[in-house]
CSV table of C-alpha atoms and ligand atoms in Angstrom, one decimal:
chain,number,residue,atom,x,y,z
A,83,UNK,CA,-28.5,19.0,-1.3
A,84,UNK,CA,-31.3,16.6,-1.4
A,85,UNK,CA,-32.7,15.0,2.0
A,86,UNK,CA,-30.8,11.8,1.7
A,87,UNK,CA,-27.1,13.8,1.3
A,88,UNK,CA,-28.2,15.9,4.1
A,89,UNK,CA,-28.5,13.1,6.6
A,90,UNK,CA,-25.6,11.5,5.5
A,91,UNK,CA,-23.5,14.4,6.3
A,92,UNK,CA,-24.8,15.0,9.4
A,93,UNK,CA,-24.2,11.5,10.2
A,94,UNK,CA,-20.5,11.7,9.1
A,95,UNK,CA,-20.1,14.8,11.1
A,96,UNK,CA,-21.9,13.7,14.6
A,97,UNK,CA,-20.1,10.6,14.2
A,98,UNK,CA,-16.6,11.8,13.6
A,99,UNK,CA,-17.2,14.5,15.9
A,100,UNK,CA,-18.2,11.9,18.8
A,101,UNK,CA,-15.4,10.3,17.6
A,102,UNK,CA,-12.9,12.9,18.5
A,103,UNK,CA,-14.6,13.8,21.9
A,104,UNK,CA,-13.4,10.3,22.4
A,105,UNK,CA,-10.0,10.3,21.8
A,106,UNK,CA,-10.0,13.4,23.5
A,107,UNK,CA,-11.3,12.2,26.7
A,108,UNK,CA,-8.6,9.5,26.2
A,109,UNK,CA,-5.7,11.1,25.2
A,110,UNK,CA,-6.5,15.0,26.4
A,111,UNK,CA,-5.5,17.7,23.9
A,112,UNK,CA,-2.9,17.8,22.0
A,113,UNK,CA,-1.0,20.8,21.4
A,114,UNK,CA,1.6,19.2,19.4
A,115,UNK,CA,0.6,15.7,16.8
A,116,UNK,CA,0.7,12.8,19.2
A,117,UNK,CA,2.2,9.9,17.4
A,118,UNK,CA,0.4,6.9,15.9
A,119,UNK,CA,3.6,4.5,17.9
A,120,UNK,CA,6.9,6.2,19.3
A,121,UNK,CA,9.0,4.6,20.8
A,122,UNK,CA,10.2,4.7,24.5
A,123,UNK,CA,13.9,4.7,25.6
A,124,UNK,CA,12.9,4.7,29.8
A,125,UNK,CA,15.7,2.0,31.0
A,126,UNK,CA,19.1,1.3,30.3
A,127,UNK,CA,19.5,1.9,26.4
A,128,UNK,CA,21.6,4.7,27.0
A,129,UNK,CA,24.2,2.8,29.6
A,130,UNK,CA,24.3,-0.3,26.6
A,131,UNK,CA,25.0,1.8,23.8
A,132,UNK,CA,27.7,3.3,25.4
A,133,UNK,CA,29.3,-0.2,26.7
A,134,UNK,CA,29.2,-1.0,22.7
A,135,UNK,CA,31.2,2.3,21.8
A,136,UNK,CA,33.3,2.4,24.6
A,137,UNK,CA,34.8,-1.7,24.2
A,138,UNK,CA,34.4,-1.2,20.2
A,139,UNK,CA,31.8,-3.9,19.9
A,140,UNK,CA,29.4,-2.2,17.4
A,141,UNK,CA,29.0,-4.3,14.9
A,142,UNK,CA,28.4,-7.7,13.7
A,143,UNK,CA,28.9,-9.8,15.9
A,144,UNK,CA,29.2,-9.3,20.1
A,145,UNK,CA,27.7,-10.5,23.8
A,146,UNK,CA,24.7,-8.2,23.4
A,147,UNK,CA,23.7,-10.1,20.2
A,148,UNK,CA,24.1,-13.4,22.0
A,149,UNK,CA,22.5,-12.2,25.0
A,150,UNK,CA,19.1,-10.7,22.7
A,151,UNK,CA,18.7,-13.8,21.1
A,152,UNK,CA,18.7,-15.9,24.7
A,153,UNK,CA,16.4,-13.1,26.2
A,154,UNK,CA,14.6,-13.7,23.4
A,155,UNK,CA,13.8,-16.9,23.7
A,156,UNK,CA,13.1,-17.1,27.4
A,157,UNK,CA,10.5,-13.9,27.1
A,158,UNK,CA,8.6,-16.0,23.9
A,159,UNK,CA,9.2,-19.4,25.3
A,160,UNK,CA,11.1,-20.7,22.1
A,161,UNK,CA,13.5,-22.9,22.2
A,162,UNK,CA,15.4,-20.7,19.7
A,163,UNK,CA,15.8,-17.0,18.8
A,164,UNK,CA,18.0,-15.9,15.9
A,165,UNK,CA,18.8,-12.5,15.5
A,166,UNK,CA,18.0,-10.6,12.0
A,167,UNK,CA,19.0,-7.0,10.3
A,168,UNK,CA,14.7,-6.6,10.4
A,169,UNK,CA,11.7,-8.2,10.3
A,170,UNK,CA,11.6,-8.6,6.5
A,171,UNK,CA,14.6,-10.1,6.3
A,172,UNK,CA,13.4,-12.5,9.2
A,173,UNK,CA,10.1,-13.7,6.9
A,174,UNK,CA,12.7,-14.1,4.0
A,175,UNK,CA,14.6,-16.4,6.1
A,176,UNK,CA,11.2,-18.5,7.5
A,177,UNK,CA,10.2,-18.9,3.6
A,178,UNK,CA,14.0,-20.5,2.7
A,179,UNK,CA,14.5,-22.5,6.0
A,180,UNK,CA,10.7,-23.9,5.6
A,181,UNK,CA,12.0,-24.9,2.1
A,182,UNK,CA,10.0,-23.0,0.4
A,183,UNK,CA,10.8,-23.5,-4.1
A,184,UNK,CA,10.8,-21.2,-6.6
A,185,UNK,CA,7.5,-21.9,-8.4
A,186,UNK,CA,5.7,-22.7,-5.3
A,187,UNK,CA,2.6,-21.0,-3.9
A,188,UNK,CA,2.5,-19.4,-0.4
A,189,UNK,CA,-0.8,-18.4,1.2
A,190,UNK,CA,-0.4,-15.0,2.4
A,191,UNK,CA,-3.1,-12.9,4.5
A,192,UNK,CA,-4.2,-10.1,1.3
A,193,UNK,CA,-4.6,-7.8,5.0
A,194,UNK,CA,-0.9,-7.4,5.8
A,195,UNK,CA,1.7,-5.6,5.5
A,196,UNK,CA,3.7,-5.8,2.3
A,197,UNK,CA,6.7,-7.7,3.7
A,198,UNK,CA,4.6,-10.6,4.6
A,199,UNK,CA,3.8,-10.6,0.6
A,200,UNK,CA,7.4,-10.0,-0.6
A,201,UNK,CA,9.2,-12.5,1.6
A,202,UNK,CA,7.3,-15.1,-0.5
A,203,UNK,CA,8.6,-13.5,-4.1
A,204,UNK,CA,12.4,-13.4,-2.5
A,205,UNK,CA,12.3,-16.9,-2.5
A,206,UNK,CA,10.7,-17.0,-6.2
A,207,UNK,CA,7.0,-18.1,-4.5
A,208,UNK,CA,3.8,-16.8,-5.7
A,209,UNK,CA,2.0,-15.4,-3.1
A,210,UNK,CA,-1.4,-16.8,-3.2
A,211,UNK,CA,-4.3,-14.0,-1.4
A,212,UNK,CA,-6.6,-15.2,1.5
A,213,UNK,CA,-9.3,-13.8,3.9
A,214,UNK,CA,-9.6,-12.5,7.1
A,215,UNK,CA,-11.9,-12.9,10.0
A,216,UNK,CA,-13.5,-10.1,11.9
A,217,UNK,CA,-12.9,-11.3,15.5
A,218,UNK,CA,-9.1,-11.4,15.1
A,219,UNK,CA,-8.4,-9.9,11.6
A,220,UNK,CA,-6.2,-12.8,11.5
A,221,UNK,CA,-6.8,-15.5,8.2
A,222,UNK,CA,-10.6,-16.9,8.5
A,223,UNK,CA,-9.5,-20.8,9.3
A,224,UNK,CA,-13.2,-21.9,7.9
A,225,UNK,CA,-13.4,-19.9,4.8
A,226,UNK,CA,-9.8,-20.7,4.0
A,227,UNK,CA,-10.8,-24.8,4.4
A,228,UNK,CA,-13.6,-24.7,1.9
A,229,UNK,CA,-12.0,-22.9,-0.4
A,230,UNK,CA,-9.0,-25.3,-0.1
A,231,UNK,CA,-11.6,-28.1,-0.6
A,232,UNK,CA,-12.6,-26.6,-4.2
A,233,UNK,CA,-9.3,-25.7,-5.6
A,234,UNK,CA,-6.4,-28.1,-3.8
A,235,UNK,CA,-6.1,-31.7,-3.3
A,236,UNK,CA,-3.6,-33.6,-0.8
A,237,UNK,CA,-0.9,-35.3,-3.1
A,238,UNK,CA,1.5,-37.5,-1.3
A,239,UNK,CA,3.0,-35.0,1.8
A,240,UNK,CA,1.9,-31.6,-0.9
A,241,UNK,CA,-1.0,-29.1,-1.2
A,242,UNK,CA,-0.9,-29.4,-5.2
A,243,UNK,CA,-3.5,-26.1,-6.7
A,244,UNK,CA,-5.5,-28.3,-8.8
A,245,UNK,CA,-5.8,-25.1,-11.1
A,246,UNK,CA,-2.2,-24.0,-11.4
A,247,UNK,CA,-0.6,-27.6,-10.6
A,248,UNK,CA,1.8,-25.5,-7.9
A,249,UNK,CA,2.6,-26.9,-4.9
A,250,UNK,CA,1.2,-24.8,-1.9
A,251,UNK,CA,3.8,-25.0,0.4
A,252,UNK,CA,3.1,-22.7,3.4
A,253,UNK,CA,0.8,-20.8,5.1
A,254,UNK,CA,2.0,-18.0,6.6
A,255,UNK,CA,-0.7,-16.4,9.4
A,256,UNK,CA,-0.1,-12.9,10.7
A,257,UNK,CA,-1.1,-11.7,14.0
A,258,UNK,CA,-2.8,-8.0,12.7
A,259,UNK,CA,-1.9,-5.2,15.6
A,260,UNK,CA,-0.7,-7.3,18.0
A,261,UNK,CA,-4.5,-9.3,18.0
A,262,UNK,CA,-3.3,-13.1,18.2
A,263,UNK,CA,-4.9,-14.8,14.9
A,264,UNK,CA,-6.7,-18.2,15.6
A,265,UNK,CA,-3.8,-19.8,15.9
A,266,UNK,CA,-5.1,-24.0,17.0
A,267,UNK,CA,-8.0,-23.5,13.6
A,268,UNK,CA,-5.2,-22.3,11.7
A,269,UNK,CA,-2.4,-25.4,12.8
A,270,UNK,CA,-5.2,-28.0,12.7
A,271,UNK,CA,-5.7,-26.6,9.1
A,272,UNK,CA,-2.3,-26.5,8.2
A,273,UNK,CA,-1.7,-30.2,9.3
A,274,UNK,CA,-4.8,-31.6,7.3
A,275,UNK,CA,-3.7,-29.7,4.4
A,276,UNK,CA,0.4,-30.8,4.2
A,277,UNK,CA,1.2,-26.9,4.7
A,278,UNK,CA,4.2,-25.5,6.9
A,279,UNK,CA,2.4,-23.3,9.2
A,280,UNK,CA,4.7,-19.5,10.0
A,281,UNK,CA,3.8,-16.6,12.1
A,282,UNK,CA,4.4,-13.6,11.5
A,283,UNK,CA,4.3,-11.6,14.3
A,284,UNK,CA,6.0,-9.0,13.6
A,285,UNK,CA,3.4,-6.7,15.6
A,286,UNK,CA,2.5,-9.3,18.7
A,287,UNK,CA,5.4,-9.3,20.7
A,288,UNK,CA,4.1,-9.8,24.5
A,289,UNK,CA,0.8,-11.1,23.0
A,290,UNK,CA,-0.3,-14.5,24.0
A,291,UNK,CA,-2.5,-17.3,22.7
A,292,UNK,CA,-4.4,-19.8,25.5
A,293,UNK,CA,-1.5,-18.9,27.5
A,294,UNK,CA,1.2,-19.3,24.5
A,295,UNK,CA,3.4,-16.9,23.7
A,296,UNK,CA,2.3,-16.1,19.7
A,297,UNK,CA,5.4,-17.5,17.5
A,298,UNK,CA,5.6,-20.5,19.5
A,299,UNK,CA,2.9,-22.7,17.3
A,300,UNK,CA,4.3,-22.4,14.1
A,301,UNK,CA,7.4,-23.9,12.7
A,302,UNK,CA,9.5,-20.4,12.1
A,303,UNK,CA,8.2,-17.1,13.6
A,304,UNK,CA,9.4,-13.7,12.3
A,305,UNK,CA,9.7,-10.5,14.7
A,306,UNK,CA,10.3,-6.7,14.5
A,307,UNK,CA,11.7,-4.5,16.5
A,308,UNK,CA,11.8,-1.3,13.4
A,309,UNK,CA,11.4,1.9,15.2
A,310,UNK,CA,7.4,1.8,15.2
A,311,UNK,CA,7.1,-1.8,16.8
A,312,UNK,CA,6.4,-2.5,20.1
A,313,UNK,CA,9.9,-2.7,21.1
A,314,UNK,CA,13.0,-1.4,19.3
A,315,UNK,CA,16.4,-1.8,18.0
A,316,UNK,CA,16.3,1.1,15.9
A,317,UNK,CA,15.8,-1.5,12.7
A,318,UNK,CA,16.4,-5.1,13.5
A,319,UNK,CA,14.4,-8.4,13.6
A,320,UNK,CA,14.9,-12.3,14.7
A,321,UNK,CA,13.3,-15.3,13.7
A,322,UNK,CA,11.9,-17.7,16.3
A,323,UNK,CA,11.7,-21.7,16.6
A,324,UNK,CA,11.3,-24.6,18.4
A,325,UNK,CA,12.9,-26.7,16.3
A,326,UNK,CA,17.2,-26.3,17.3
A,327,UNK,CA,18.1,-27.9,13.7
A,328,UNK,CA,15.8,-24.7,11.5
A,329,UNK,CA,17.7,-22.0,14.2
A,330,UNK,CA,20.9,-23.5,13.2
A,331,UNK,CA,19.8,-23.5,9.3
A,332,UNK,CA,18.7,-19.8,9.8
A,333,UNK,CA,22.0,-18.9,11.4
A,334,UNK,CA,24.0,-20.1,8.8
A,335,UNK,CA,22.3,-18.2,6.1
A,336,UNK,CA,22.1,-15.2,8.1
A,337,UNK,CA,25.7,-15.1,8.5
A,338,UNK,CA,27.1,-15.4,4.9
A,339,UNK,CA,27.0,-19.2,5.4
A,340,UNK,CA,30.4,-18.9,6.8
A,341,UNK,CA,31.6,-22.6,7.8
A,342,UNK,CA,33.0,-22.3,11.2
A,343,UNK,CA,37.7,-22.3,10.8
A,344,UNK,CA,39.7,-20.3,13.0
A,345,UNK,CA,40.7,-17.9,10.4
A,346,UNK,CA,39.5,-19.3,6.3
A,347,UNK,CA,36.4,-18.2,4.5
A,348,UNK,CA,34.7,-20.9,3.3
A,349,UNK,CA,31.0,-20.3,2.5
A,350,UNK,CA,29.5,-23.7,1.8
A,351,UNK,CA,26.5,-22.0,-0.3
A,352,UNK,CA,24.8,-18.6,-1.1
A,353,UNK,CA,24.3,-17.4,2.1
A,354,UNK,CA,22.8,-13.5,3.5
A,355,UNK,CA,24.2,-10.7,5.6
A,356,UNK,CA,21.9,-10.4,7.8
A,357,UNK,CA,23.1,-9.9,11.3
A,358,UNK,CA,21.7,-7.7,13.7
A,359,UNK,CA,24.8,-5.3,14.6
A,360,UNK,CA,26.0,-5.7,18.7
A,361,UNK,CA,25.0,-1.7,18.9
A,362,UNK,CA,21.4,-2.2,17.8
A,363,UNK,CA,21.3,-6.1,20.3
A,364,UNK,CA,22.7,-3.3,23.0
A,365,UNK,CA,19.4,-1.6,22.5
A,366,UNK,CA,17.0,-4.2,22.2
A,367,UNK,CA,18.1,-5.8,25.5
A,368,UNK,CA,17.4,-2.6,27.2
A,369,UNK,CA,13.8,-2.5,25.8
A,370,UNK,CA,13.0,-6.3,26.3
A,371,UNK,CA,13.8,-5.4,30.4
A,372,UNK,CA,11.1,-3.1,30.1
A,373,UNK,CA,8.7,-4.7,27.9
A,374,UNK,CA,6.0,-5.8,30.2
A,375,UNK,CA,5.8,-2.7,31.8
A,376,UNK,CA,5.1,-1.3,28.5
A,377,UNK,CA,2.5,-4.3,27.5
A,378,UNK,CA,0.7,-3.3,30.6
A,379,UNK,CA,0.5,0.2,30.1
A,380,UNK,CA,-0.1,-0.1,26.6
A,381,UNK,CA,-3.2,-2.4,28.0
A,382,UNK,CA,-4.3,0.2,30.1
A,383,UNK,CA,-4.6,2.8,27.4
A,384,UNK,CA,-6.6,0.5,25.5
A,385,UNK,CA,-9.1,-0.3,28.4
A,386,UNK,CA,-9.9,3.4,28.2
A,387,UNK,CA,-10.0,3.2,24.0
A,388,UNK,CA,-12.9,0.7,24.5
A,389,UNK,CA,-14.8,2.5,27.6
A,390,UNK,CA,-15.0,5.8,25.5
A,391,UNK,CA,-15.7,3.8,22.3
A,392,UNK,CA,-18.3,1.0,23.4
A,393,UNK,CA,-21.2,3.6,23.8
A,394,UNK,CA,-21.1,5.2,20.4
A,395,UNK,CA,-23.4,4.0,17.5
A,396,UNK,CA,-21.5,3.1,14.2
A,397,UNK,CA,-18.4,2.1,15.4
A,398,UNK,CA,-16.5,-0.4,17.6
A,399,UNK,CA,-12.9,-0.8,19.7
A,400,UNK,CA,-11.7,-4.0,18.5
A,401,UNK,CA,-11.1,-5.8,21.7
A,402,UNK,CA,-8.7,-8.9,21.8
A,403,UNK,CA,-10.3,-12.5,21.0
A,404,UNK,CA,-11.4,-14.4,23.7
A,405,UNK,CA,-9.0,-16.5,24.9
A,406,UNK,CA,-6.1,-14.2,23.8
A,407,UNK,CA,-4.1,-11.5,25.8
A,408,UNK,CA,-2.8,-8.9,23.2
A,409,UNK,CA,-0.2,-6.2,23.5
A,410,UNK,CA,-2.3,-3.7,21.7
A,411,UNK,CA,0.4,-2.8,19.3
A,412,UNK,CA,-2.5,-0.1,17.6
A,413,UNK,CA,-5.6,0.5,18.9
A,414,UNK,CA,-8.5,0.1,16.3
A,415,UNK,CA,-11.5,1.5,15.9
A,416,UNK,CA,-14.1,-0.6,13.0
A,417,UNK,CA,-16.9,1.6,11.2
A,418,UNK,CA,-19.9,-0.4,11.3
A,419,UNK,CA,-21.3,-0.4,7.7
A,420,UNK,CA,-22.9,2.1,5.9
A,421,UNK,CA,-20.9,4.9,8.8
A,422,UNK,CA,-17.6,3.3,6.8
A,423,UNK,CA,-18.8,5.5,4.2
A,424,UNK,CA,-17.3,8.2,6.5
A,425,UNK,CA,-14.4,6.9,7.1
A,426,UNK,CA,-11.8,9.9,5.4
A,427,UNK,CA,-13.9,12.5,7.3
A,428,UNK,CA,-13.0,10.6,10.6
A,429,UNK,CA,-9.5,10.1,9.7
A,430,UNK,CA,-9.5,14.2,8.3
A,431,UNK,CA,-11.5,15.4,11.5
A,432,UNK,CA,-9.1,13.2,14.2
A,433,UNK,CA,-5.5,14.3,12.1
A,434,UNK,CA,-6.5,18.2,12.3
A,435,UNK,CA,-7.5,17.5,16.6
A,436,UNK,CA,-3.8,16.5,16.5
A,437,UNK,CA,-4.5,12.9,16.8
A,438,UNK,CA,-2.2,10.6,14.1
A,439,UNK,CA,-4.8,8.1,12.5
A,440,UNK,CA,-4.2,6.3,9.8
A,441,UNK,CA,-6.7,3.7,7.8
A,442,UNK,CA,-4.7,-0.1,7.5
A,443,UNK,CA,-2.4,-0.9,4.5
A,444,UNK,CA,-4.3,-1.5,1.1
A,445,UNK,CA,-4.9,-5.0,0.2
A,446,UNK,CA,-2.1,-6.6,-1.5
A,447,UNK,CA,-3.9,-7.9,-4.6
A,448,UNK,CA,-4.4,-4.2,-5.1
A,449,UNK,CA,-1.3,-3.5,-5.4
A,450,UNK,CA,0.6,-3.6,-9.0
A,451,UNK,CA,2.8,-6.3,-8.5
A,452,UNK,CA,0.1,-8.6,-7.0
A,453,UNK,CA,-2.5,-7.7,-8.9
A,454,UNK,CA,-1.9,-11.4,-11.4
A,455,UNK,CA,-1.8,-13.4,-7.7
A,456,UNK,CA,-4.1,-16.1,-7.1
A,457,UNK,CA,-6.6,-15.0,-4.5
A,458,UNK,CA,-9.6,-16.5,-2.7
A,459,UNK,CA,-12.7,-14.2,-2.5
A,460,UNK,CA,-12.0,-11.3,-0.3
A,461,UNK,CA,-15.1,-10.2,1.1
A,462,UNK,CA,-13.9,-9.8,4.8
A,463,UNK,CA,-10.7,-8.0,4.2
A,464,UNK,CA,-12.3,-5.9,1.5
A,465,UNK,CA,-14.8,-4.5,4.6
A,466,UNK,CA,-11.9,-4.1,6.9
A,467,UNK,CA,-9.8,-1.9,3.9
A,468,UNK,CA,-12.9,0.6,3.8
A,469,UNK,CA,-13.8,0.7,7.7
A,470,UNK,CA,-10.6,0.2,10.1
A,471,UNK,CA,-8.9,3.5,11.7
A,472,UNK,CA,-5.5,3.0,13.8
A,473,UNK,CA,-5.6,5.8,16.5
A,474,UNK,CA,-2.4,6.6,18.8
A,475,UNK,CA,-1.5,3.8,20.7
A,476,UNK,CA,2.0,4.5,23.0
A,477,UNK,CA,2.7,2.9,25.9
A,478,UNK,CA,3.1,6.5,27.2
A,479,UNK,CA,-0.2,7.7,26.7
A,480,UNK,CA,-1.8,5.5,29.4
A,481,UNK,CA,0.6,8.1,32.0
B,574,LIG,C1,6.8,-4.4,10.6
B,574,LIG,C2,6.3,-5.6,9.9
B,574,LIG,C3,7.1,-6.4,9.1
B,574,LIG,C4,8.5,-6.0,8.7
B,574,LIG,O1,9.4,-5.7,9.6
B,574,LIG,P1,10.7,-4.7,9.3
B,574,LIG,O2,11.5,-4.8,10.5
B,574,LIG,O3,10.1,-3.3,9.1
B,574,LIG,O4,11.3,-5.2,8.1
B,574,LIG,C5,6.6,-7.5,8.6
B,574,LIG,N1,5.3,-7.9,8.8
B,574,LIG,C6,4.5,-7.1,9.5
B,574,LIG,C7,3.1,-7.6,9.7
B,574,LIG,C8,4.9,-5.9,10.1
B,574,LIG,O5,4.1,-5.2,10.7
């Protein structure tokens, strides 16, 4: 081994190894895997599930559906929830009720999780790739306005891509572990431009922005409550608005576009199944009673995250923005460059302590269905790919 490989080995291993007497101190030892995100049935799931089964009301439609979406609403501050089989299905519905075309162009985060990508080609959009910004991970506002400057111009009330002739129709701004993105850059950017602005926040439920709940500044939110969210229905989702005639619209389509009769079917256009079943509402209102207990505790665990972390060279906790309070969804640790070099022998040495880590999802113009999408340059994201570890983040843990 020549002198350079030698110190970079050692490196790797001091720092992985201070890594795990980290999470140790945090989390203690594990004699079993701790998860990356279980969930937490602690309230009155078990007495809601059984009121389903024992009146029959298990399915699609029932007063815990009714009661979700309201609680819903009054937790987020929306004027409207609507409740959804998942969170994908939720950003399917955003993309159709923000009228998005086929042949359109919708700018996606290329740091998100694939649904935020397919949503767009549901609806027969191209998903067009943008970059992120390191205080957040949310989309960089900035970078995406000059590079709107060179390739797009303001025709009438469209975004036309001067070098596709598409209309960019939406942007759609996720909040990345429950870290509020800069959401007033990102609407003041989405005005000058002619874009419909959507969140999703799928992973920032109890996460605020300036005091606002996130979901409440873009036209349509989407939320998940799949088993690894912050809350859960076992799979479920609900998209969020202000706006009472888009909750109606998304209603209609999620229920087969069934035109209200005392007993005909008539469907007055292609509408979805996508109802959340009474069984899984049963569940989620138990968990929304108990979800800023959780948000607290979850906060708690992360306060000790970024004690433990802040003193170690080449790494950092990522806090929340200023200006934000985030659930913590997953804590996240950021290998300062070159220790990203050693990121698999963090993730190999903190998996074998019994710790689940896991690095964040590959980029979506990586993957091979994306791979012809327009992007912006990607330099931001790109880092984050290579130097971002999750590390167990349970409400739980913080006992
Ligand atoms: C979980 C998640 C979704 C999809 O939610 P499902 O309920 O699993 O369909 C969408 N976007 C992001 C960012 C997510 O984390």
């Amino acid at each position: 081994m020549n002198p350079l490989d030698a110190t970079a080995a050692m490196t790797g291993s001091t720092l992985a190894g201070n890594i795990v007497a980290a999470v140790t101190d945090v989390l203690g030892h594990a004699p079993t895997m701790i998860a990356l995100h279980e969930p937490e049935f602690a309230g009155r799931e078990w007495e809601y599930v059984k009121d389903c089964i024992d009146t029959g009301w298990v399915s699609s439609v029932g007063a815990y559906v009714d009661r979700f979406e309201r609680d819903l609403a009054a937790f987020t501050g929306c004027a409207r929830a609507v409740a959804t089989s998942n969170g994908t299905a939720a950003l399917h519905m955003c993309l159709l009720a923000a009228g998005v075309q086929a042949g359109d162009e919708v700018l996606v985060p290329a740091l998100t999780f694939v649904a935020t990508a397919n949503a767009a080609s549901y609806v027969g959009a191209v998903p067009h790739f943008v970059d992120s910004e390191t205080r957040s991970l949310g989309v960089d506002a900035p970078g995406l306005d000059s590079y709107l400057s060179d390739i797009a111009e303001v025709v009438g009330d469209d975004c036309v891509n001067r070098r596709t002739g598409a209309v960019i129709r939406c942007l759609v701004v996720m909040h990345v572990f429950g870290h509020p993105a800069d959401l007033d850059a990102l609407d003041a950017l989405a005005q000058r431009w002619k874009l419909t602005l959507i969140e999703d926040a799928a992973e920032s439920l109890g996460s605020y922005y300036h005091g606002r709940h996130t979901g409440n500044v873009g036209r349509l939110a989407a939320l998940s409550f799949n088993g690894n969210k912050v809350v859960t229905t076992g799979g479920g989702g609900a998209v969020l608005t202000n706006d009472p005639e888009l909750s109606r619209r998304v209603k209609h389509l999620t229920t087969t576009a069934r035109t209200s009769h005392r007993w005909n079917f008539l469907h007055d256009e292609v509408g979805y199944n996508f109802r959340l079943p009474n069984i899984n509402a049963a569940l989620g209102c138990a968990q929304l009673e108990r979800l800023p207990s959780m948000v607290e505790r979850k906060r708690v665990l992360a306060n000790r995250y970024r004690e433990r972390i802040a003193p170690l060279a080449g790494v950092r906790f990522l806090h929340e923005p200023h200006g934000t309070r985030s659930n913590f969804w997953l804590n996240t640790l950021i290998l300062d460059t070159p220790a990203e070099a050693e990121r698999d022998t963090v993730l190999a040495a903190l998996n074998d302590a019994g710790y689940m880590s896991r690095p964040v999802w590959t980029l979506m113009h990586k993957l091979p269905m994306y791979t012809n999408c327009p992007r912006m340059p990607l330099p931001v994201a790109e880092r984050l790919e290579a130097s971002v570890i999750n590390v167990p983040s349970s409400a739980k843990l913080s006992d």
